[in-house]
Amino acid sequence: MLIDWIHWLSSERREDLLLVLAPILLLDAVRYSVGALGVWLVDFAQLLYKTVFHPRQREVEYQHCPTVCVIIAGLNEADTLPYTLESLHGTYPRMEIIVVDDGSDDGMASIARDFAQRIPQMTVLRKPRRGGKSSALNFALPFTQAEILVCVDGDSHVSSTGIWEIVQPFADPSVGAVSATVLARNPFAKLITWLQALEYLRNIFVGRMFASRMGILGIISGAFGAYRRSAIQRLHGWDVGPGEDGDLTLRMRKSGYRIVFAPYAQCLTNLPQNWWTLIKQRRRWEWAVVTFECRKHIDLINPRNPNFRLSNFALLLDRWMYNVILMYAFWGYAVWLLLLQPRAQLGYVLLLNYVVYVALDMLQLLLILYYSTNRLRDLAIGLATPLMPLYHVLLKFVSLIAVTEEIFTRRSFRDNFVPIHVRESTWHW
Amino acid sequence: MPCYINSENAVLWFVQAIALGAQDHLVVDAFSPADLVRRIFFAIERKKWETRRIDLWAAQPHWLTQHTDLVATESAAIHPAEIDRDHRQPDVAAAGTSGQAKQVLLVEDDHAFLNLVRDELEHDHQGGFDITHVDCLAAAVDWLEQHRCDCILLDISLPDSDWYNTLAKVRPRAGTAPVIALTWHDNILEAIEGIRQGAQDYLVKSQLSNRVLSQAVHMGLARRDRLLDLLKPQPADDDAGGPRIDYTEKRQHARYCLTKPLYTIPILPGGAPDLDHRSEGTSLDLSAGGIGFEIGEKFQLPTKKFVIGVESDDGKIHFTTVEIRRATPTARGMELGARFEEDADSLFCEENLLPQLNTESGGFRTPLSDEIMAQWAQLGVLQPTLVDRIYACPQCQGLPTFRTGCRACGSIHTTCSQLIHHFACAHVGFVVDFEQPGEMVCPKCRLRSLVVGADFEYVNGPHRCLSCDWSDTELEQVGQCLRCSYRFPAHQAAEQELIGYYVNRLDPLALIGAS
Ligand SMILES: [Zn+2]
Ligand SMILES: [Zn+2]
Ligand SMILES: [Zn+2]
């Protein structure tokens, strides 16, 4: 079998092989592996340059120390909130905390109030009824004067230097928001979290590094991200979700701010532990791409718009290419492969794709390990690499369904992520 | 107790009216309003005294059975004390019959007044008064020991006694004879007290005119006769269908006697039990109004109040308080005659058993001290029971008031900013930023004419204290002590249990039914 496959490989023409490998090369290879490789080459070159020409120069860490307000907006997160607060407490000198309870019925506010007795500079806000995450975040805005707002999810665990790392890029006044690394808190709990942990390492930790260098970073995780308060106030805060983080990022970019990535501002978050939750989460992400990138912020590609910037145009193109066009292309190719390719060669083709994909992921894993702060853990997570192709195919399928239903039915406006009274009165893009 | 008011001033009328049940008889143009008030008070006190007499009589079955013959001749002396002391006159049986001259004892040291009285009584046209005169208390007592008497005119300010003592000495020896007190002092309180002690009437010497004295004597005798009528038992061969009056029934009840032991506890002044003298007694007789019982030791009663307990059918001992009316030493101990007290007068009235709010101390407690209540509870008379649970001041146990306020300092001065959440754009901002002339406008998305509920909702910011720098989502319940003014968070309030007591009350009627 294996020998047959090698025979088949050597008998095929190079153009044919490229055609066969097209989905991998187009979908993920360039975006992550090659991108990461490029980043590494640049960093390595800089390292060499520094080592050769400025051998004794040492970077002074954490020069920038603005006032920070951490906003924790959540719904029914009474169980995990104490750990989040515990992880934040005492990690940064000029920090206040605002906990917004979006109408929880599990006593989240009272747990936060208990905590507020011990921590000065902590405010608890409670909304009488649920109004969606955007309104909960906006609720905190009138009650702080801090320069930097850091949004943390109620079930996330911020690393001890997380706040320091995330505020450093704000030393540059053109930076409006900083994206941070979100990693799995429970990577080995189940296979599903293991796979997600590796995906997060690849897409967020290294993937965003590349996007940030390219100037096309357009996403800030809701679990951990920082914003300049003056920028947020100019934009009047978050709009109705789902996908309010991405929406705010795009609006910031639209008004001229830069978004950068702080890879070592890390936060551990609880990943979904069953497939249905994961699928629901991914559907929301895909809906947001259609709602915001393809509808609400379509004016970013208009060259006659006074705010037109090439990086924003590139960002939007990148999104369309990978999340919509190439996703459909992938499934078109799959159909072509199944229906039109000779049945005998189908196995060979799949095997070839698999091998190449895993090889590229291995390369990427090496790069992850190069940048990693916890190499042993990341190596263990990387052991799931051989399963990743299957996982990605599954997610591609979720993506196919989500994008299609959002394009044709505006599914996101029937989503329970936002309470119905808000959904009914907001705009349907 | 009706008073008849007539326009004719004739002794005959007086006597008839009294015999028919009137307490007093006034002549329209011969009395002043002050006199009326005085007479009314007299009538009330006199009636009370008569009622007590009847009750005591009913509680004395021994005496009744022993002296039925005397009662039948309408002339039994009815005061129990005098019977027990054996001070009755030998010829009492002949007393009170009409036609015979009435013996009047005049106790008087003022000879001028003596003649005036003699004059009036001897010239009374109803006639028939045989007046004996003595001039000091000792002589009066001596005479009463040896003679029967129908009426006593008693000057209560005698050289050898004060007024109260005079009455106290004479009254028990007077038997059924009315005692009419004479005095120079027109003092209404003294007069009422005299009536209360058993005097029939109370005359001021300076106001004696127009046959007042003889009227008083006649009315006194008429009242005496009426009372004896009431006490007279119904003849056995009476009409079969005729209704029997209460007193016969009372007499039957009075014969009941309890076989069960009687637990008796004297009450000390102040309400504590006399632990040294509690004992098991034997009941001698029982009626709805009172009980006679014997206890096995002799001692000076600390007060007139006793607690007695009897085991009922339910196996529990039921208690009641009684007032001792008579205590007679016997060979074995003491024989006591007592009256059941009303619940409201009793030591175990509701106010004494339940914790009461004391506005001065600002707390709840029973009127008697806890120590006394504990003693009663230890004896098993009172059962402690949880009445209520209250929150009290953690410092002094006083009563607090509660309100919301600052959690840190308890201040009432807090503010709370109001915000608006616009649903469509998720904007949350202060109300003033939304307010435009005549409508609500969202400062973020510029939507106009917003409607509360449909387009936006109000949300409250955190409460801020103006007295300190505290801020929180919710106000705290703050207590403030009414006694010591201490301020504290409500959850620190001391929870206090109010302990009251209950007593298994003895129902005399049920007891009679059971015995
Ligand atoms: Zn609005
Ligand atoms: Zn205060
Ligand atoms: Zn107090």
mmCIF file of N, CA, C and O in Angstrom, chain B residues 100-138:
data_model
loop_
_atom_site.group_PDB
_atom_site.id
_atom_site.type_symbol
_atom_site.label_atom_id
_atom_site.label_comp_id
_atom_site.label_asym_id
_atom_site.label_seq_id
_atom_site.Cartn_x
_atom_site.Cartn_y
_atom_site.Cartn_z
ATOM 1 N N GLN B 100 -91.540 42.102 118.456
ATOM 2 C CA GLN B 100 -90.756 42.192 119.680
ATOM 3 C C GLN B 100 -89.940 43.483 119.659
ATOM 4 O O GLN B 100 -89.567 43.967 118.590
ATOM 5 N N ALA B 101 -89.631 44.062 120.851
ATOM 6 C CA ALA B 101 -88.801 45.274 120.888
ATOM 7 C C ALA B 101 -87.421 44.971 120.337
ATOM 8 O O ALA B 101 -86.847 43.921 120.628
ATOM 9 N N LYS B 102 -86.889 45.873 119.529
ATOM 10 C CA LYS B 102 -85.592 45.610 118.920
ATOM 11 C C LYS B 102 -84.501 46.145 119.818
ATOM 12 O O LYS B 102 -84.539 47.284 120.263
ATOM 13 N N GLN B 103 -83.504 45.280 120.030
ATOM 14 C CA GLN B 103 -82.378 45.671 120.871
ATOM 15 C C GLN B 103 -81.438 46.557 120.070
ATOM 16 O O GLN B 103 -80.905 46.160 119.042
ATOM 17 N N VAL B 104 -81.223 47.760 120.540
ATOM 18 C CA VAL B 104 -80.271 48.646 119.886
ATOM 19 C C VAL B 104 -79.158 48.949 120.869
ATOM 20 O O VAL B 104 -79.425 49.370 121.992
ATOM 21 N N LEU B 105 -77.932 48.681 120.442
ATOM 22 C CA LEU B 105 -76.787 49.005 121.296
ATOM 23 C C LEU B 105 -76.222 50.339 120.831
ATOM 24 O O LEU B 105 -75.862 50.509 119.664
ATOM 25 N N LEU B 106 -76.132 51.284 121.717
ATOM 26 C CA LEU B 106 -75.567 52.585 121.367
ATOM 27 C C LEU B 106 -74.212 52.714 122.047
ATOM 28 O O LEU B 106 -74.107 52.703 123.273
ATOM 29 N N VAL B 107 -73.173 52.780 121.239
ATOM 30 C CA VAL B 107 -71.818 52.915 121.784
ATOM 31 C C VAL B 107 -71.426 54.361 121.562
ATOM 32 O O VAL B 107 -71.200 54.787 120.422
ATOM 33 N N GLU B 108 -71.372 55.159 122.642
ATOM 34 C CA GLU B 108 -71.221 56.604 122.479
ATOM 35 C C GLU B 108 -70.636 57.191 123.753
ATOM 36 O O GLU B 108 -71.099 56.904 124.854
ATOM 37 N N ASP B 109 -69.602 58.032 123.615
ATOM 38 C CA ASP B 109 -69.016 58.634 124.804
ATOM 39 C C ASP B 109 -69.486 60.082 124.992
ATOM 40 O O ASP B 109 -69.242 60.683 126.013
ATOM 41 N N ASP B 110 -70.174 60.657 124.029
ATOM 42 C CA ASP B 110 -70.620 62.046 124.092
ATOM 43 C C ASP B 110 -72.058 62.064 124.622
ATOM 44 O O ASP B 110 -72.985 61.634 123.929
ATOM 45 N N HIS B 111 -72.238 62.555 125.841
ATOM 46 C CA HIS B 111 -73.543 62.410 126.484
ATOM 47 C C HIS B 111 -74.594 63.325 125.884
ATOM 48 O O HIS B 111 -75.779 62.999 125.873
ATOM 49 N N ALA B 112 -74.164 64.460 125.356
ATOM 50 C CA ALA B 112 -75.122 65.367 124.713
ATOM 51 C C ALA B 112 -75.758 64.673 123.514
ATOM 52 O O ALA B 112 -76.978 64.678 123.329
ATOM 53 N N PHE B 113 -74.913 64.050 122.764
ATOM 54 C CA PHE B 113 -75.401 63.363 121.563
ATOM 55 C C PHE B 113 -76.267 62.160 121.938
ATOM 56 O O PHE B 113 -77.246 61.830 121.269
ATOM 57 N N LEU B 114 -75.902 61.540 123.061
ATOM 58 C CA LEU B 114 -76.630 60.375 123.545
ATOM 59 C C LEU B 114 -78.116 60.696 123.720
ATOM 60 O O LEU B 114 -78.986 59.961 123.259
ATOM 61 N N ASN B 115 -78.379 61.858 124.330
ATOM 62 C CA ASN B 115 -79.770 62.242 124.558
ATOM 63 C C ASN B 115 -80.508 62.466 123.256
ATOM 64 O O ASN B 115 -81.668 62.093 123.101
ATOM 65 N N LEU B 116 -79.818 63.072 122.327
ATOM 66 C CA LEU B 116 -80.429 63.325 121.029
ATOM 67 C C LEU B 116 -80.865 62.024 120.377
ATOM 68 O O LEU B 116 -81.964 61.901 119.854
ATOM 69 N N VAL B 117 -80.012 61.029 120.462
ATOM 70 C CA VAL B 117 -80.326 59.729 119.851
ATOM 71 C C VAL B 117 -81.493 59.074 120.579
ATOM 72 O O VAL B 117 -82.442 58.601 119.953
ATOM 73 N N ARG B 118 -81.407 59.065 121.881
ATOM 74 C CA ARG B 118 -82.495 58.470 122.669
ATOM 75 C C ARG B 118 -83.822 59.118 122.300
ATOM 76 O O ARG B 118 -84.811 58.437 122.031
ATOM 77 N N ASP B 119 -83.794 60.465 122.268
ATOM 78 C CA ASP B 119 -84.978 61.221 121.917
ATOM 79 C C ASP B 119 -85.604 60.727 120.623
ATOM 80 O O ASP B 119 -86.783 60.405 120.542
ATOM 81 N N GLU B 120 -84.734 60.636 119.635
ATOM 82 C CA GLU B 120 -85.251 60.318 118.300
ATOM 83 C C GLU B 120 -85.771 58.896 118.226
ATOM 84 O O GLU B 120 -86.852 58.631 117.700
ATOM 85 N N LEU B 121 -85.037 57.960 118.768
ATOM 86 C CA LEU B 121 -85.431 56.567 118.625
ATOM 87 C C LEU B 121 -86.645 56.231 119.493
ATOM 88 O O LEU B 121 -87.520 55.478 119.082
ATOM 89 N N GLU B 122 -86.683 56.835 120.646
ATOM 90 C CA GLU B 122 -87.801 56.492 121.529
ATOM 91 C C GLU B 122 -89.100 57.110 121.046
ATOM 92 O O GLU B 122 -90.193 56.608 121.302
ATOM 93 N N HIS B 123 -88.971 58.212 120.297
ATOM 94 C CA HIS B 123 -90.190 58.832 119.784
ATOM 95 C C HIS B 123 -90.537 58.365 118.386
ATOM 96 O O HIS B 123 -91.440 58.870 117.767
ATOM 97 N N ASP B 124 -89.821 57.440 117.922
ATOM 98 C CA ASP B 124 -90.134 56.895 116.591
ATOM 99 C C ASP B 124 -91.483 56.177 116.661
ATOM 100 O O ASP B 124 -91.699 55.338 117.519
ATOM 101 N N HIS B 125 -92.402 56.534 115.747
ATOM 102 C CA HIS B 125 -93.743 55.996 115.903
ATOM 103 C C HIS B 125 -93.842 54.545 115.461
ATOM 104 O O HIS B 125 -94.778 53.859 115.779
ATOM 105 N N GLN B 126 -92.855 54.044 114.689
ATOM 106 C CA GLN B 126 -92.799 52.593 114.448
ATOM 107 C C GLN B 126 -92.473 51.885 115.753
ATOM 108 O O GLN B 126 -92.853 50.756 115.991
ATOM 109 N N GLY B 127 -91.722 52.602 116.550
ATOM 110 C CA GLY B 127 -91.493 52.232 117.929
ATOM 111 C C GLY B 127 -90.733 50.937 118.148
ATOM 112 O O GLY B 127 -90.115 50.379 117.217
ATOM 113 N N GLY B 128 -90.721 50.500 119.367
ATOM 114 C CA GLY B 128 -90.183 49.190 119.711
ATOM 115 C C GLY B 128 -88.670 49.104 119.777
ATOM 116 O O GLY B 128 -88.124 48.037 119.546
ATOM 117 N N PHE B 129 -87.977 50.198 120.059
ATOM 118 C CA PHE B 129 -86.530 50.098 120.229
ATOM 119 C C PHE B 129 -86.191 50.053 121.704
ATOM 120 O O PHE B 129 -86.645 50.876 122.487
ATOM 121 N N ASP B 130 -85.375 49.072 122.029
ATOM 122 C CA ASP B 130 -84.908 48.955 123.409
ATOM 123 C C ASP B 130 -83.436 49.341 123.410
ATOM 124 O O ASP B 130 -82.589 48.590 122.910
ATOM 125 N N ILE B 131 -83.125 50.538 123.935
ATOM 126 C CA ILE B 131 -81.774 51.074 123.763
ATOM 127 C C ILE B 131 -80.910 50.766 124.968
ATOM 128 O O ILE B 131 -81.283 51.013 126.114
ATOM 129 N N THR B 132 -79.725 50.200 124.663
ATOM 130 C CA THR B 132 -78.725 49.991 125.707
ATOM 131 C C THR B 132 -77.567 50.914 125.378
ATOM 132 O O THR B 132 -77.170 51.032 124.210
ATOM 133 N N HIS B 133 -77.009 51.533 126.388
ATOM 134 C CA HIS B 133 -75.910 52.462 126.127
ATOM 135 C C HIS B 133 -74.643 52.019 126.827
ATOM 136 O O HIS B 133 -74.649 51.648 128.004
ATOM 137 N N VAL B 134 -73.553 52.010 126.118
ATOM 138 C CA VAL B 134 -72.231 51.831 126.741
ATOM 139 C C VAL B 134 -71.372 52.968 126.216
ATOM 140 O O VAL B 134 -71.652 53.556 125.165
ATOM 141 N N ASP B 135 -70.242 53.282 126.933
ATOM 142 C CA ASP B 135 -69.477 54.457 126.483
ATOM 143 C C ASP B 135 -68.025 54.138 126.125
ATOM 144 O O ASP B 135 -67.216 55.026 125.967
ATOM 145 N N CYS B 136 -67.677 52.845 126.018
ATOM 146 C CA CYS B 136 -66.330 52.553 125.510
ATOM 147 C C CYS B 136 -66.351 51.217 124.769
ATOM 148 O O CYS B 136 -67.303 50.450 124.888
ATOM 149 N N LEU B 137 -65.291 50.960 124.024
ATOM 150 C CA LEU B 137 -65.249 49.782 123.161
ATOM 151 C C LEU B 137 -65.249 48.505 123.979
ATOM 152 O O LEU B 137 -65.968 47.551 123.666
ATOM 153 N N ALA B 138 -64.459 48.502 125.064
ATOM 154 C CA ALA B 138 -64.351 47.289 125.877
ATOM 155 C C ALA B 138 -65.723 46.891 126.407
ATOM 156 O O ALA B 138 -66.106 45.711 126.335
#
